[in-house]
PDB file of C-alpha atoms and ligand atoms in Angstrom:
ATOM      1  CA  MET A  21     -69.547  11.025  19.270  1.00 84.00           C
ATOM      2  CA  ASN A  22     -68.665  12.208  22.552  1.00 93.00           C
ATOM      3  CA  GLY A  23     -66.630  14.721  24.132  1.00 97.00           C
ATOM      4  CA  GLU A  24     -65.261  16.238  27.357  1.00 97.00           C
ATOM      5  CA  GLY A  25     -64.034  19.457  28.735  1.00 97.00           C
ATOM      6  CA  ILE A  26     -63.283  21.642  31.494  1.00 97.00           C
ATOM      7  CA  GLY A  27     -64.021  25.201  32.975  1.00 97.00           C
ATOM      8  CA  PHE A  28     -62.091  26.680  35.827  1.00 96.00           C
ATOM      9  CA  GLY A  29     -64.027  28.736  38.519  1.00 96.00           C
ATOM     10  CA  LYS A  30     -62.705  31.980  39.254  1.00 96.00           C
ATOM     11  CA  ALA A  31     -62.172  34.739  42.006  1.00 97.00           C
ATOM     12  CA  ILE A  32     -61.967  38.249  40.968  1.00 98.00           C
ATOM     13  CA  LEU A  33     -59.740  39.831  43.234  1.00 98.00           C
ATOM     14  CA  PHE A  34     -59.634  43.379  42.397  1.00 98.00           C
ATOM     15  CA  ASN A  35     -62.382  45.430  40.697  1.00 98.00           C
ATOM     16  CA  GLU A  36     -65.417  43.470  39.644  1.00 98.00           C
ATOM     17  CA  HIS A  37     -68.220  46.091  38.693  1.00 98.00           C
ATOM     18  CA  PHE A  38     -65.332  48.868  37.741  1.00 98.00           C
ATOM     19  CA  VAL A  39     -64.269  46.336  35.108  1.00 98.00           C
ATOM     20  CA  VAL A  40     -67.403  46.568  33.102  1.00 97.00           C
ATOM     21  CA  TYR A  41     -66.441  50.396  32.226  1.00 98.00           C
ATOM     22  CA  GLY A  42     -62.884  49.519  31.404  1.00 97.00           C
ATOM     23  CA  VAL A  43     -61.116  49.671  34.631  1.00 98.00           C
ATOM     24  CA  PRO A  44     -58.297  47.332  34.624  1.00 98.00           C
ATOM     25  CA  ALA A  45     -58.908  44.102  37.065  1.00 98.00           C
ATOM     26  CA  ILE A  46     -57.423  41.029  38.585  1.00 98.00           C
ATOM     27  CA  VAL A  47     -58.793  37.899  38.306  1.00 98.00           C
ATOM     28  CA  SER A  48     -57.642  33.923  39.189  1.00 96.00           C
ATOM     29  CA  ALA A  49     -58.871  30.778  38.334  1.00 94.00           C
ATOM     30  CA  ILE A  50     -59.189  28.496  41.410  1.00 94.00           C
ATOM     31  CA  GLY A  51     -58.656  24.750  41.990  1.00 89.00           C
ATOM     32  CA  LYS A  52     -62.233  23.759  41.270  1.00 93.00           C
ATOM     33  CA  TYR A  53     -63.602  23.345  38.034  1.00 95.00           C
ATOM     34  CA  THR A  54     -66.750  22.197  35.830  1.00 98.00           C
ATOM     35  CA  VAL A  55     -66.531  19.166  33.894  1.00 98.00           C
ATOM     36  CA  ALA A  56     -68.793  18.698  30.549  1.00 98.00           C
ATOM     37  CA  LYS A  57     -69.347  15.589  28.707  1.00 98.00           C
ATOM     38  CA  ALA A  58     -71.270  15.326  25.622  1.00 98.00           C
ATOM     39  CA  GLN A  59     -72.634  12.096  24.174  1.00 97.00           C
ATOM     40  CA  SER A  60     -74.892  11.477  20.916  1.00 93.00           C
ATOM     41  CA  PHE A  61     -78.759  11.632  21.891  1.00 95.00           C
ATOM     42  CA  GLU A  62     -81.505   9.956  20.561  1.00 93.00           C
ATOM     43  CA  GLU A  63     -83.601  13.304  19.720  1.00 94.00           C
ATOM     44  CA  PRO A  64     -82.686  15.970  17.603  1.00 94.00           C
ATOM     45  CA  ARG A  65     -81.575  18.392  19.971  1.00 95.00           C
ATOM     46  CA  LEU A  66     -79.128  19.168  23.181  1.00 96.00           C
ATOM     47  CA  HIS A  67     -80.169  17.580  26.118  1.00 97.00           C
ATOM     48  CA  LEU A  68     -78.789  19.000  29.141  1.00 98.00           C
ATOM     49  CA  ILE A  69     -78.283  17.553  32.774  1.00 98.00           C
ATOM     50  CA  ASP A  70     -77.198  19.430  35.281  1.00 98.00           C
ATOM     51  CA  ASN A  71     -75.414  17.475  37.825  1.00 98.00           C
ATOM     52  CA  ARG A  72     -73.675  20.092  39.516  1.00 98.00           C
ATOM     53  CA  ASN A  73     -73.741  20.786  43.338  1.00 96.00           C
ATOM     54  CA  ALA A  74     -75.353  23.826  44.141  1.00 96.00           C
ATOM     55  CA  THR A  75     -76.326  26.370  46.582  1.00 93.00           C
ATOM     56  CA  PRO A  76     -80.156  25.918  47.109  1.00 93.00           C
ATOM     57  CA  ARG A  77     -82.400  28.004  44.546  1.00 94.00           C
ATOM     58  CA  TYR A  78     -79.263  28.492  42.363  1.00 95.00           C
ATOM     59  CA  LYS A  79     -80.245  25.998  39.630  1.00 96.00           C
ATOM     60  CA  GLU A  80     -83.916  27.057  39.877  1.00 96.00           C
ATOM     61  CA  ASP A  81     -83.235  30.901  39.643  1.00 94.00           C
ATOM     62  CA  LYS A  82     -80.912  30.454  36.938  1.00 95.00           C
ATOM     63  CA  LYS A  83     -82.749  28.018  34.933  1.00 96.00           C
ATOM     64  CA  ASP A  84     -84.139  30.573  31.988  1.00 96.00           C
ATOM     65  CA  GLN A  85     -80.713  32.163  31.836  1.00 96.00           C
ATOM     66  CA  GLN A  86     -78.958  28.820  31.429  1.00 97.00           C
ATOM     67  CA  LYS A  87     -81.593  27.792  28.512  1.00 97.00           C
ATOM     68  CA  ASP A  88     -80.402  31.400  26.803  1.00 98.00           C
ATOM     69  CA  SER A  89     -76.925  30.671  27.522  1.00 98.00           C
ATOM     70  CA  VAL A  90     -76.948  27.237  25.953  1.00 98.00           C
ATOM     71  CA  ARG A  91     -79.032  28.566  23.051  1.00 98.00           C
ATOM     72  CA  ARG A  92     -76.497  31.108  22.506  1.00 98.00           C
ATOM     73  CA  ILE A  93     -73.620  28.718  22.682  1.00 98.00           C
ATOM     74  CA  ILE A  94     -75.448  26.622  20.139  1.00 97.00           C
ATOM     75  CA  GLU A  95     -75.983  29.330  17.588  1.00 97.00           C
ATOM     76  CA  LYS A  96     -72.418  30.760  18.253  1.00 98.00           C
ATOM     77  CA  MET A  97     -70.940  27.151  17.289  1.00 98.00           C
ATOM     78  CA  ASP A  98     -73.235  26.850  14.256  1.00 97.00           C
ATOM     79  CA  LEU A  99     -74.397  23.589  15.654  1.00 96.00           C
ATOM     80  CA  ASN A 100     -77.431  21.829  14.193  1.00 92.00           C
ATOM     81  CA  PHE A 101     -78.989  18.668  15.215  1.00 90.00           C
ATOM     82  CA  SER A 102     -80.674  17.487  12.244  1.00 86.00           C
ATOM     83  CA  ASP A 103     -78.952  14.470  12.144  1.00 83.00           C
ATOM     84  CA  GLU A 104     -77.947  13.313  15.713  1.00 87.00           C
ATOM     85  CA  GLY A 105     -78.967  15.210  19.091  1.00 94.00           C
ATOM     86  CA  VAL A 106     -76.453  15.926  21.560  1.00 97.00           C
ATOM     87  CA  GLU A 107     -76.537  14.972  25.450  1.00 97.00           C
ATOM     88  CA  VAL A 108     -74.352  17.325  27.734  1.00 98.00           C
ATOM     89  CA  GLU A 109     -73.714  16.542  31.451  1.00 98.00           C
ATOM     90  CA  LEU A 110     -72.186  19.085  34.081  1.00 98.00           C
ATOM     91  CA  ALA A 111     -70.658  18.043  36.861  1.00 98.00           C
ATOM     92  CA  GLY A 112     -67.317  18.547  38.507  1.00 98.00           C
ATOM     93  CA  THR A 113     -65.620  19.940  41.714  1.00 96.00           C
ATOM     94  CA  LEU A 114     -67.085  23.360  41.508  1.00 96.00           C
ATOM     95  CA  TYR A 115     -69.960  24.097  43.510  1.00 93.00           C
ATOM     96  CA  ALA A 116     -72.544  26.154  41.529  1.00 95.00           C
ATOM     97  CA  ALA A 117     -73.183  29.609  43.549  1.00 93.00           C
ATOM     98  CA  SER A 118     -72.993  33.140  42.573  1.00 93.00           C
ATOM     99  CA  GLY A 119     -69.618  34.983  42.677  1.00 95.00           C
ATOM    100  CA  ILE A 120     -67.310  31.925  42.155  1.00 96.00           C
ATOM    101  CA  GLY A 121     -67.547  31.837  37.802  1.00 96.00           C
ATOM    102  CA  ALA A 122     -69.751  29.131  37.919  1.00 97.00           C
ATOM    103  CA  SER A 123     -71.826  30.156  34.605  1.00 97.00           C
ATOM    104  CA  ALA A 124     -68.622  30.851  32.807  1.00 98.00           C
ATOM    105  CA  ALA A 125     -67.117  27.295  34.077  1.00 98.00           C
ATOM    106  CA  SER A 126     -70.370  25.946  32.648  1.00 98.00           C
ATOM    107  CA  CYS A 127     -69.861  27.804  29.289  1.00 98.00           C
ATOM    108  CA  VAL A 128     -66.477  27.005  28.880  1.00 98.00           C
ATOM    109  CA  ALA A 129     -66.535  23.498  29.848  1.00 98.00           C
ATOM    110  CA  MET A 130     -69.883  22.689  27.496  1.00 98.00           C
ATOM    111  CA  ALA A 131     -68.048  24.692  24.417  1.00 98.00           C
ATOM    112  CA  ARG A 132     -64.689  22.496  24.976  1.00 98.00           C
ATOM    113  CA  ALA A 133     -66.997  19.177  25.048  1.00 98.00           C
ATOM    114  CA  LEU A 134     -69.058  20.425  22.209  1.00 98.00           C
ATOM    115  CA  SER A 135     -65.895  20.944  20.220  1.00 97.00           C
ATOM    116  CA  GLU A 136     -64.227  17.656  20.753  1.00 97.00           C
ATOM    117  CA  CYS A 137     -67.773  15.975  20.178  1.00 96.00           C
ATOM    118  CA  PHE A 138     -68.197  17.729  16.736  1.00 95.00           C
ATOM    119  CA  GLN A 139     -64.472  17.152  15.865  1.00 95.00           C
ATOM    120  CA  LEU A 140     -64.241  20.935  15.768  1.00 96.00           C
ATOM    121  CA  ASP A 141     -60.903  20.927  17.103  1.00 96.00           C
ATOM    122  CA  LEU A 142     -61.208  24.800  18.575  1.00 97.00           C
ATOM    123  CA  THR A 143     -58.572  26.839  19.999  1.00 97.00           C
ATOM    124  CA  ASP A 144     -58.380  28.085  23.764  1.00 96.00           C
ATOM    125  CA  GLU A 145     -59.238  31.390  22.120  1.00 96.00           C
ATOM    126  CA  GLU A 146     -62.275  30.439  20.000  1.00 98.00           C
ATOM    127  CA  ILE A 147     -63.522  28.647  23.199  1.00 98.00           C
ATOM    128  CA  ASN A 148     -63.281  31.770  25.061  1.00 97.00           C
ATOM    129  CA  GLN A 149     -65.522  33.790  22.552  1.00 97.00           C
ATOM    130  CA  ILE A 150     -68.139  31.435  22.484  1.00 98.00           C
ATOM    131  CA  ALA A 151     -68.292  31.184  26.551  1.00 98.00           C
ATOM    132  CA  TYR A 152     -68.261  34.963  26.224  1.00 98.00           C
ATOM    133  CA  GLU A 153     -71.271  34.591  23.771  1.00 98.00           C
ATOM    134  CA  GLY A 154     -72.610  31.921  26.471  1.00 98.00           C
ATOM    135  CA  GLU A 155     -72.270  34.275  29.175  1.00 97.00           C
ATOM    136  CA  LYS A 156     -74.291  36.864  27.803  1.00 97.00           C
ATOM    137  CA  GLY A 157     -77.522  34.774  28.988  1.00 96.00           C
ATOM    138  CA  TYR A 158     -76.584  35.123  32.364  1.00 94.00           C
ATOM    139  CA  HIS A 159     -75.610  38.704  32.887  1.00 88.00           C
ATOM    140  CA  GLY A 160     -76.722  40.753  29.196  1.00 86.00           C
ATOM    141  CA  THR A 161     -73.231  42.758  29.145  1.00 91.00           C
ATOM    142  CA  PRO A 162     -70.175  40.947  30.542  1.00 96.00           C
ATOM    143  CA  SER A 163     -66.845  42.263  30.541  1.00 97.00           C
ATOM    144  CA  GLY A 164     -65.440  39.117  29.291  1.00 97.00           C
ATOM    145  CA  ILE A 165     -63.369  38.686  32.850  1.00 98.00           C
ATOM    146  CA  ASP A 166     -65.003  35.460  33.759  1.00 97.00           C
ATOM    147  CA  ASN A 167     -64.885  33.295  31.048  1.00 98.00           C
ATOM    148  CA  THR A 168     -61.206  34.667  29.864  1.00 97.00           C
ATOM    149  CA  ALA A 169     -59.842  33.009  33.798  1.00 96.00           C
ATOM    150  CA  SER A 170     -62.256  30.039  33.165  1.00 96.00           C
ATOM    151  CA  THR A 171     -60.449  29.555  29.924  1.00 96.00           C
ATOM    152  CA  PHE A 172     -57.274  30.129  30.438  1.00 94.00           C
ATOM    153  CA  GLY A 173     -56.319  29.401  34.273  1.00 93.00           C
ATOM    154  CA  GLY A 174     -53.785  31.188  36.069  1.00 93.00           C
ATOM    155  CA  LEU A 175     -53.668  34.736  37.387  1.00 95.00           C
ATOM    156  CA  ILE A 176     -54.653  37.615  34.869  1.00 96.00           C
ATOM    157  CA  TRP A 177     -54.719  41.210  34.516  1.00 98.00           C
ATOM    158  CA  PHE A 178     -57.437  41.832  32.304  1.00 98.00           C
ATOM    159  CA  GLU A 179     -58.773  45.035  30.810  1.00 98.00           C
ATOM    160  CA  LYS A 180     -62.098  45.341  28.550  1.00 97.00           C
ATOM    161  CA  LYS A 181     -61.365  46.788  25.311  1.00 93.00           C
ATOM    162  CA  GLU A 182     -62.578  46.142  21.608  1.00 91.00           C
ATOM    163  CA  ASP A 183     -59.900  43.638  21.627  1.00 91.00           C
ATOM    164  CA  PRO A 184     -59.472  42.958  25.473  1.00 93.00           C
ATOM    165  CA  VAL A 185     -56.326  42.941  27.267  1.00 96.00           C
ATOM    166  CA  MET A 186     -55.542  39.582  28.988  1.00 95.00           C
ATOM    167  CA  ASP A 187     -51.858  39.800  30.593  1.00 96.00           C
ATOM    168  CA  ARG A 188     -50.444  36.742  32.774  1.00 94.00           C
ATOM    169  CA  ILE A 189     -49.315  37.642  36.194  1.00 94.00           C
ATOM    170  CA  ASP A 190     -47.028  35.263  37.298  1.00 89.00           C
ATOM    171  CA  ILE A 191     -46.457  34.045  40.737  1.00 87.00           C
ATOM    172  CA  MET A 192     -44.246  31.448  41.734  1.00 82.00           C
ATOM    173  CA  ASN A 193     -46.588  29.331  44.025  1.00 83.00           C
ATOM    174  CA  PRO A 194     -50.708  29.292  44.482  1.00 88.00           C
ATOM    175  CA  VAL A 195     -51.570  31.251  47.668  1.00 95.00           C
ATOM    176  CA  GLU A 196     -54.251  29.980  49.858  1.00 96.00           C
ATOM    177  CA  ILE A 197     -57.503  31.667  50.097  1.00 98.00           C
ATOM    178  CA  VAL A 198     -60.943  30.965  51.315  1.00 98.00           C
ATOM    179  CA  MET A 199     -64.455  31.706  49.572  1.00 98.00           C
ATOM    180  CA  GLY A 200     -67.120  31.876  52.012  1.00 98.00           C
ATOM    181  CA  ASN A 201     -70.754  31.477  50.509  1.00 96.00           C
ATOM    182  CA  THR A 202     -73.544  34.002  51.997  1.00 97.00           C
ATOM    183  CA  GLY A 203     -75.984  31.420  50.530  1.00 95.00           C
ATOM    184  CA  LYS A 204     -77.870  34.127  48.541  1.00 95.00           C
ATOM    185  CA  VAL A 205     -78.372  33.673  44.756  1.00 94.00           C
ATOM    186  CA  ALA A 206     -77.636  36.925  43.324  1.00 92.00           C
ATOM    187  CA  ASP A 207     -78.671  38.101  39.907  1.00 91.00           C
ATOM    188  CA  THR A 208     -75.623  39.573  38.297  1.00 92.00           C
ATOM    189  CA  THR A 209     -77.660  41.481  35.615  1.00 92.00           C
ATOM    190  CA  ALA A 210     -79.575  43.433  38.482  1.00 93.00           C
ATOM    191  CA  ALA A 211     -76.328  44.090  40.401  1.00 96.00           C
ATOM    192  CA  VAL A 212     -74.274  45.851  37.028  1.00 96.00           C
ATOM    193  CA  ALA A 213     -77.684  47.585  35.957  1.00 96.00           C
ATOM    194  CA  GLY A 214     -78.267  49.058  39.629  1.00 97.00           C
ATOM    195  CA  VAL A 215     -74.226  50.590  39.345  1.00 98.00           C
ATOM    196  CA  ARG A 216     -75.063  51.787  36.195  1.00 97.00           C
ATOM    197  CA  ASN A 217     -77.823  53.837  37.173  1.00 98.00           C
ATOM    198  CA  ARG A 218     -76.277  55.345  40.019  1.00 98.00           C
ATOM    199  CA  LYS A 219     -73.126  55.940  38.141  1.00 98.00           C
ATOM    200  CA  GLU A 220     -75.437  58.030  35.725  1.00 98.00           C
ATOM    201  CA  SER A 221     -77.319  59.963  38.945  1.00 98.00           C
ATOM    202  CA  GLN A 222     -74.251  60.628  41.178  1.00 98.00           C
ATOM    203  CA  SER A 223     -71.407  60.996  38.438  1.00 98.00           C
ATOM    204  CA  ASP A 224     -69.226  63.003  40.411  1.00 98.00           C
ATOM    205  CA  LYS A 225     -68.816  60.509  43.338  1.00 98.00           C
ATOM    206  CA  TYR A 226     -68.992  57.676  41.041  1.00 98.00           C
ATOM    207  CA  ALA A 227     -66.089  59.370  39.356  1.00 98.00           C
ATOM    208  CA  GLU A 228     -63.794  59.654  42.188  1.00 98.00           C
ATOM    209  CA  ILE A 229     -64.535  56.104  43.310  1.00 98.00           C
ATOM    210  CA  PHE A 230     -63.740  54.594  39.878  1.00 98.00           C
ATOM    211  CA  LYS A 231     -60.308  56.648  39.506  1.00 98.00           C
ATOM    212  CA  ARG A 232     -59.234  55.145  43.258  1.00 98.00           C
ATOM    213  CA  ALA A 233     -60.462  51.550  41.817  1.00 98.00           C
ATOM    214  CA  GLU A 234     -57.972  51.841  38.844  1.00 98.00           C
ATOM    215  CA  ASN A 235     -55.310  53.047  41.116  1.00 98.00           C
ATOM    216  CA  ILE A 236     -55.663  50.209  43.189  1.00 98.00           C
ATOM    217  CA  ALA A 237     -55.380  47.733  40.034  1.00 98.00           C
ATOM    218  CA  TYR A 238     -51.848  49.290  39.328  1.00 98.00           C
ATOM    219  CA  LEU A 239     -50.838  49.347  42.953  1.00 98.00           C
ATOM    220  CA  ALA A 240     -52.028  45.502  43.330  1.00 98.00           C
ATOM    221  CA  LYS A 241     -50.080  44.365  40.324  1.00 97.00           C
ATOM    222  CA  GLN A 242     -46.848  45.759  41.654  1.00 97.00           C
ATOM    223  CA  ALA A 243     -47.700  43.743  44.905  1.00 97.00           C
ATOM    224  CA  PHE A 244     -48.243  40.735  43.102  1.00 95.00           C
ATOM    225  CA  ILE A 245     -44.409  41.129  41.423  1.00 93.00           C
ATOM    226  CA  ASP A 246     -42.950  42.324  44.759  1.00 93.00           C
ATOM    227  CA  GLU A 247     -44.839  39.267  45.960  1.00 92.00           C
ATOM    228  CA  ASP A 248     -45.766  41.399  49.021  1.00 96.00           C
ATOM    229  CA  LEU A 249     -49.399  39.572  50.254  1.00 97.00           C
ATOM    230  CA  HIS A 250     -49.634  41.693  52.766  1.00 98.00           C
ATOM    231  CA  GLU A 251     -49.972  44.653  50.385  1.00 98.00           C
ATOM    232  CA  ILE A 252     -52.325  42.802  48.389  1.00 98.00           C
ATOM    233  CA  GLY A 253     -54.355  41.951  51.260  1.00 98.00           C
ATOM    234  CA  LYS A 254     -54.599  45.839  52.495  1.00 98.00           C
ATOM    235  CA  LEU A 255     -55.597  46.527  48.583  1.00 98.00           C
ATOM    236  CA  MET A 256     -58.429  43.880  48.796  1.00 98.00           C
ATOM    237  CA  ASN A 257     -59.818  45.460  51.888  1.00 98.00           C
ATOM    238  CA  GLU A 258     -59.775  48.776  50.285  1.00 98.00           C
ATOM    239  CA  ASN A 259     -61.239  47.543  47.530  1.00 98.00           C
ATOM    240  CA  HIS A 260     -64.221  46.034  49.582  1.00 98.00           C
ATOM    241  CA  LYS A 261     -64.715  49.524  50.798  1.00 98.00           C
ATOM    242  CA  LEU A 262     -65.079  50.982  47.086  1.00 98.00           C
ATOM    243  CA  LEU A 263     -67.596  48.085  46.522  1.00 98.00           C
ATOM    244  CA  GLN A 264     -69.168  48.812  49.522  1.00 98.00           C
ATOM    245  CA  GLN A 265     -69.594  52.593  48.305  1.00 98.00           C
ATOM    246  CA  ILE A 266     -71.332  51.547  44.792  1.00 98.00           C
ATOM    247  CA  GLU A 267     -73.849  49.501  46.572  1.00 98.00           C
ATOM    248  CA  VAL A 268     -72.688  45.896  45.539  1.00 98.00           C
ATOM    249  CA  SER A 269     -71.799  44.492  49.218  1.00 98.00           C
ATOM    250  CA  SER A 270     -74.711  42.891  51.488  1.00 98.00           C
ATOM    251  CA  LYS A 271     -74.826  42.759  55.088  1.00 98.00           C
ATOM    252  CA  GLU A 272     -73.811  39.046  54.900  1.00 98.00           C
ATOM    253  CA  LEU A 273     -70.871  39.945  52.892  1.00 98.00           C
ATOM    254  CA  ASP A 274     -69.882  42.120  55.191  1.00 98.00           C
ATOM    255  CA  PHE A 275     -70.355  40.501  58.147  1.00 98.00           C
ATOM    256  CA  LEU A 276     -68.075  37.714  56.633  1.00 98.00           C
ATOM    257  CA  VAL A 277     -65.302  39.944  55.711  1.00 98.00           C
ATOM    258  CA  ARG A 278     -65.352  41.301  58.876  1.00 98.00           C
ATOM    259  CA  LEU A 279     -64.924  37.791  60.480  1.00 98.00           C
ATOM    260  CA  ALA A 280     -62.305  36.635  58.004  1.00 98.00           C
ATOM    261  CA  LYS A 281     -60.133  39.793  59.184  1.00 98.00           C
ATOM    262  CA  ASP A 282     -60.752  38.952  62.563  1.00 98.00           C
ATOM    263  CA  TYR A 283     -59.116  35.673  62.103  1.00 98.00           C
ATOM    264  CA  GLY A 284     -56.109  36.751  60.798  1.00 98.00           C
ATOM    265  CA  ALA A 285     -56.346  37.146  56.899  1.00 98.00           C
ATOM    266  CA  TYR A 286     -54.409  39.138  55.008  1.00 98.00           C
ATOM    267  CA  GLY A 287     -57.283  40.952  53.405  1.00 98.00           C
ATOM    268  CA  ALA A 288     -61.052  40.130  52.355  1.00 98.00           C
ATOM    269  CA  LYS A 289     -63.252  41.326  50.058  1.00 98.00           C
ATOM    270  CA  LEU A 290     -66.692  40.585  48.265  1.00 98.00           C
ATOM    271  CA  THR A 291     -66.157  38.712  45.019  1.00 98.00           C
ATOM    272  CA  GLY A 292     -68.248  38.625  41.711  1.00 97.00           C
ATOM    273  CA  GLY A 293     -71.049  40.595  41.351  1.00 97.00           C
ATOM    274  CA  GLY A 294     -72.009  40.846  44.937  1.00 97.00           C
ATOM    275  CA  LEU A 295     -75.265  41.436  46.645  1.00 97.00           C
ATOM    276  CA  GLY A 296     -75.052  37.886  47.876  1.00 96.00           C
ATOM    277  CA  GLY A 297     -72.844  35.032  46.453  1.00 96.00           C
ATOM    278  CA  ASN A 298     -69.207  34.753  47.752  1.00 97.00           C
ATOM    279  CA  MET A 299     -66.443  36.464  49.460  1.00 98.00           C
ATOM    280  CA  ILE A 300     -62.994  35.932  49.104  1.00 98.00           C
ATOM    281  CA  ALA A 301     -60.102  35.979  51.922  1.00 98.00           C
ATOM    282  CA  LEU A 302     -56.436  35.649  51.543  1.00 98.00           C
ATOM    283  CA  THR A 303     -55.182  33.278  53.690  1.00 98.00           C
ATOM    284  CA  PRO A 304     -51.756  32.616  52.877  1.00 97.00           C
ATOM    285  CA  GLY A 305     -50.961  29.063  54.183  1.00 97.00           C
ATOM    286  CA  ARG A 306     -52.869  26.126  55.469  1.00 97.00           C
ATOM    287  CA  LYS A 307     -53.087  26.553  58.749  1.00 98.00           C
ATOM    288  CA  LEU A 308     -54.414  30.396  58.240  1.00 98.00           C
ATOM    289  CA  GLN A 309     -56.808  29.011  55.549  1.00 98.00           C
ATOM    290  CA  ASP A 310     -58.247  26.114  58.254  1.00 98.00           C
ATOM    291  CA  GLU A 311     -58.821  29.022  60.890  1.00 98.00           C
ATOM    292  CA  VAL A 312     -60.410  31.410  58.969  1.00 98.00           C
ATOM    293  CA  ALA A 313     -62.755  28.610  56.882  1.00 98.00           C
ATOM    294  CA  ASN A 314     -63.711  27.073  60.703  1.00 98.00           C
ATOM    295  CA  ALA A 315     -64.426  30.494  61.682  1.00 98.00           C
ATOM    296  CA  ILE A 316     -66.678  31.004  58.896  1.00 98.00           C
ATOM    297  CA  GLU A 317     -68.302  27.388  59.212  1.00 98.00           C
ATOM    298  CA  LYS A 318     -69.119  27.738  63.014  1.00 98.00           C
ATOM    299  CA  GLU A 319     -71.428  30.887  62.028  1.00 98.00           C
ATOM    300  CA  GLY A 320     -73.178  28.538  59.620  1.00 98.00           C
ATOM    301  CA  PHE A 321     -71.831  29.487  56.311  1.00 98.00           C
ATOM    302  CA  GLN A 322     -70.177  27.309  53.792  1.00 96.00           C
ATOM    303  CA  THR A 323     -66.785  27.721  52.560  1.00 97.00           C
ATOM    304  CA  LEU A 324     -64.592  26.479  49.733  1.00 96.00           C
ATOM    305  CA  LYS A 325     -60.736  26.244  50.404  1.00 96.00           C
ATOM    306  CA  THR A 326     -58.614  26.786  47.428  1.00 94.00           C
ATOM    307  CA  SER A 327     -55.797  28.485  45.901  1.00 93.00           C
ATOM    308  CA  ILE A 328     -55.026  31.826  43.419  1.00 93.00           C
ATOM    309  CA  GLY A 329     -52.440  31.501  40.607  1.00 83.00           C
ATOM    310  CA  VAL A 330     -53.890  27.692  39.409  1.00 71.00           C
ATOM    311  CA  LYS A 331     -52.754  27.168  35.708  1.00 68.00           C
ATOM    312  CA  ARG A 332     -54.369  24.930  33.577  1.00 60.00           C
ATOM    313  CA  GLN A 333     -52.079  21.511  33.605  1.00 57.00           C
ATOM    314  CA  GLY A 334     -51.893  18.477  31.329  1.00 50.00           C
ATOM    315  CA  GLY A 335     -54.884  16.404  31.604  1.00 47.00           C
ATOM    316  CA  LEU A 336     -57.194  19.391  32.748  1.00 47.00           C
TER     317      LEU A 336
HETATM  318  C1  LIG B 430     -68.979  39.050  37.445  1.00 61.71           C
HETATM  319  O1  LIG B 430     -68.235  38.047  37.987  1.00 61.71           O
HETATM  320  C2  LIG B 430     -68.271  40.291  37.331  1.00 61.71           C
HETATM  321  C3  LIG B 430     -68.733  41.480  37.125  1.00 61.71           C
HETATM  322  O2  LIG B 430     -67.965  42.532  37.104  1.00 61.71           O
HETATM  323  C4  LIG B 430     -69.688  41.618  35.773  1.00 61.71           C
HETATM  324  C5  LIG B 430     -68.402  41.333  34.626  1.00 61.71           C
HETATM  325  O3  LIG B 430     -67.370  41.870  34.603  1.00 61.71           O
HETATM  326  O4  LIG B 430     -69.197  41.063  33.332  1.00 61.71           O
HETATM  327  C6  LIG B 430     -69.832  42.207  38.015  1.00 61.71           C
END
């Protein structure tokens, strides 16, 4: 009895937070992923070994949320360990940090590994549903964007609805990006709750910002179709300003965004829940990618050089 599965990390290119309220968003899987391996365990329970490399404090801070998430996954999959327990080990190339889909990737990988282990033969759609349930352990009321990117890979137009919209955006080749890690572990639940409170108390101001965010999503989709990377970068910059206005940026995120742009990134913004975590810079070509990453590293921050538009391939 054993099984193995992966879940991609992700980068939200447009409209994190706004997506929670049904505004369209664009997300991409990145070329790093979490691998889960499941095998039998002597005690009648799920025993988790988390061997992912992680930002300091990430695992400690997320421990309770992870427990809740695993419990939800087990419940959703209707597993019981009365006959035999299972040990799940998490590892892989994705660094566990805020903003890069670490929680979603672990839920997807775990659901896939358990599906194989218990010979459930689940479809990607079912895996996505289970991971969505697992995500609730980490962020209460997730929009579903992270688990969707983590399950299906590629570049995705996403709208949260009763029946969520997931449309693929096809691009010819993956595009290089740099992700810069502030090193701060952020609590997505708190970030989402903060936006909710401010949206209620400043409804006129927020209505305008949300309208522009929606606009940006459509313009960005067209820019992807036109393969206009400069326009995509410009729109990312504008999206970051909106995220600043809804108060989910931080001084470290703003610093890294500025730095990336100074070193030639086509555009840069925070990515994911904000208030720490990661930013993303659009850096087409290896040379620009290296230059921006080096500049960020020189300031003492960790980077991840990867690409957007990475599809799931045979073997993965
Ligand atoms: C977190 O990666 C993205 C948020 O929009 C929350 C969500 O969509 O569930 C902040």
